[in-house]
């Protein structure tokens, strides 16, 4: 199968029709985010928390999760690129496109991620953030795909553990599209294939 370097333009007109299977419904995601928010609020009671989210995939998760946490918190945003173009494979190369806007020295930091796949992106980010001397640094990911892990990552909060499938929706993209779906789903194989 050849993977296109460009966005799947021929299918871009109908996002829902490109999805073969809904893995996590909007309701399931909502229920789990509420649970995570409660657990995080409980674990950090009496402390001030800094949520650091990694754009762009974590945007919906971050927006929903922060509103389910009822302790004082600050947010900050980073953007990194790990995948080039529309490819579904991690390159292992991480580039910081947007850095933190405030110091996290001495802060309780929770890194909010969309998905951990090989772990290469997060591994790089963890080393980078540890260098900024937070009081603590934990990880919260909506999705975990442990089957493809290349580096060991200590995940503190996981929304869902999913099988080794490329998923889109609720922030996750293929060729920058499908982030606005309310659910997490698997694309039809034709979307990835281009005629030879
Ligand atoms: P890792 O470095 O392989 O762990 O990849 C992490 C990043 O790859 C995530 O933050 C996503 O941006 C992207 N990614 C990994 N798996 C998927 C997927 O199934 N769908 C969409 N993006 C993915």
Short mmCIF file of C-alpha atoms in Angstrom, two decimals, residues 14 18 60 64 70 114 117-118 120 130 153 156 168 178 192:
data_model
loop_
_atom_site.label_atom_id
_atom_site.label_comp_id
_atom_site.label_asym_id
_atom_site.label_seq_id
_atom_site.Cartn_x
_atom_site.Cartn_y
_atom_site.Cartn_z
CA UNK A 14 -17.36 13.81 3.74
CA UNK A 18 -14.40 8.11 5.46
CA UNK A 60 -10.07 18.88 22.46
CA UNK A 64 -12.51 19.07 28.11
CA UNK A 70 -11.68 21.63 40.16
CA UNK A 114 -3.49 12.82 22.77
CA UNK A 117 2.39 5.33 20.09
CA UNK A 118 6.11 4.55 19.82
CA UNK A 120 9.53 8.68 20.93
CA UNK A 130 12.67 17.65 33.26
CA UNK A 153 7.23 5.68 29.30
CA UNK A 156 0.25 8.09 35.16
CA UNK A 168 -8.51 9.82 13.88
CA UNK A 178 -10.53 14.66 10.83
CA UNK A 192 -4.81 5.81 2.81
#
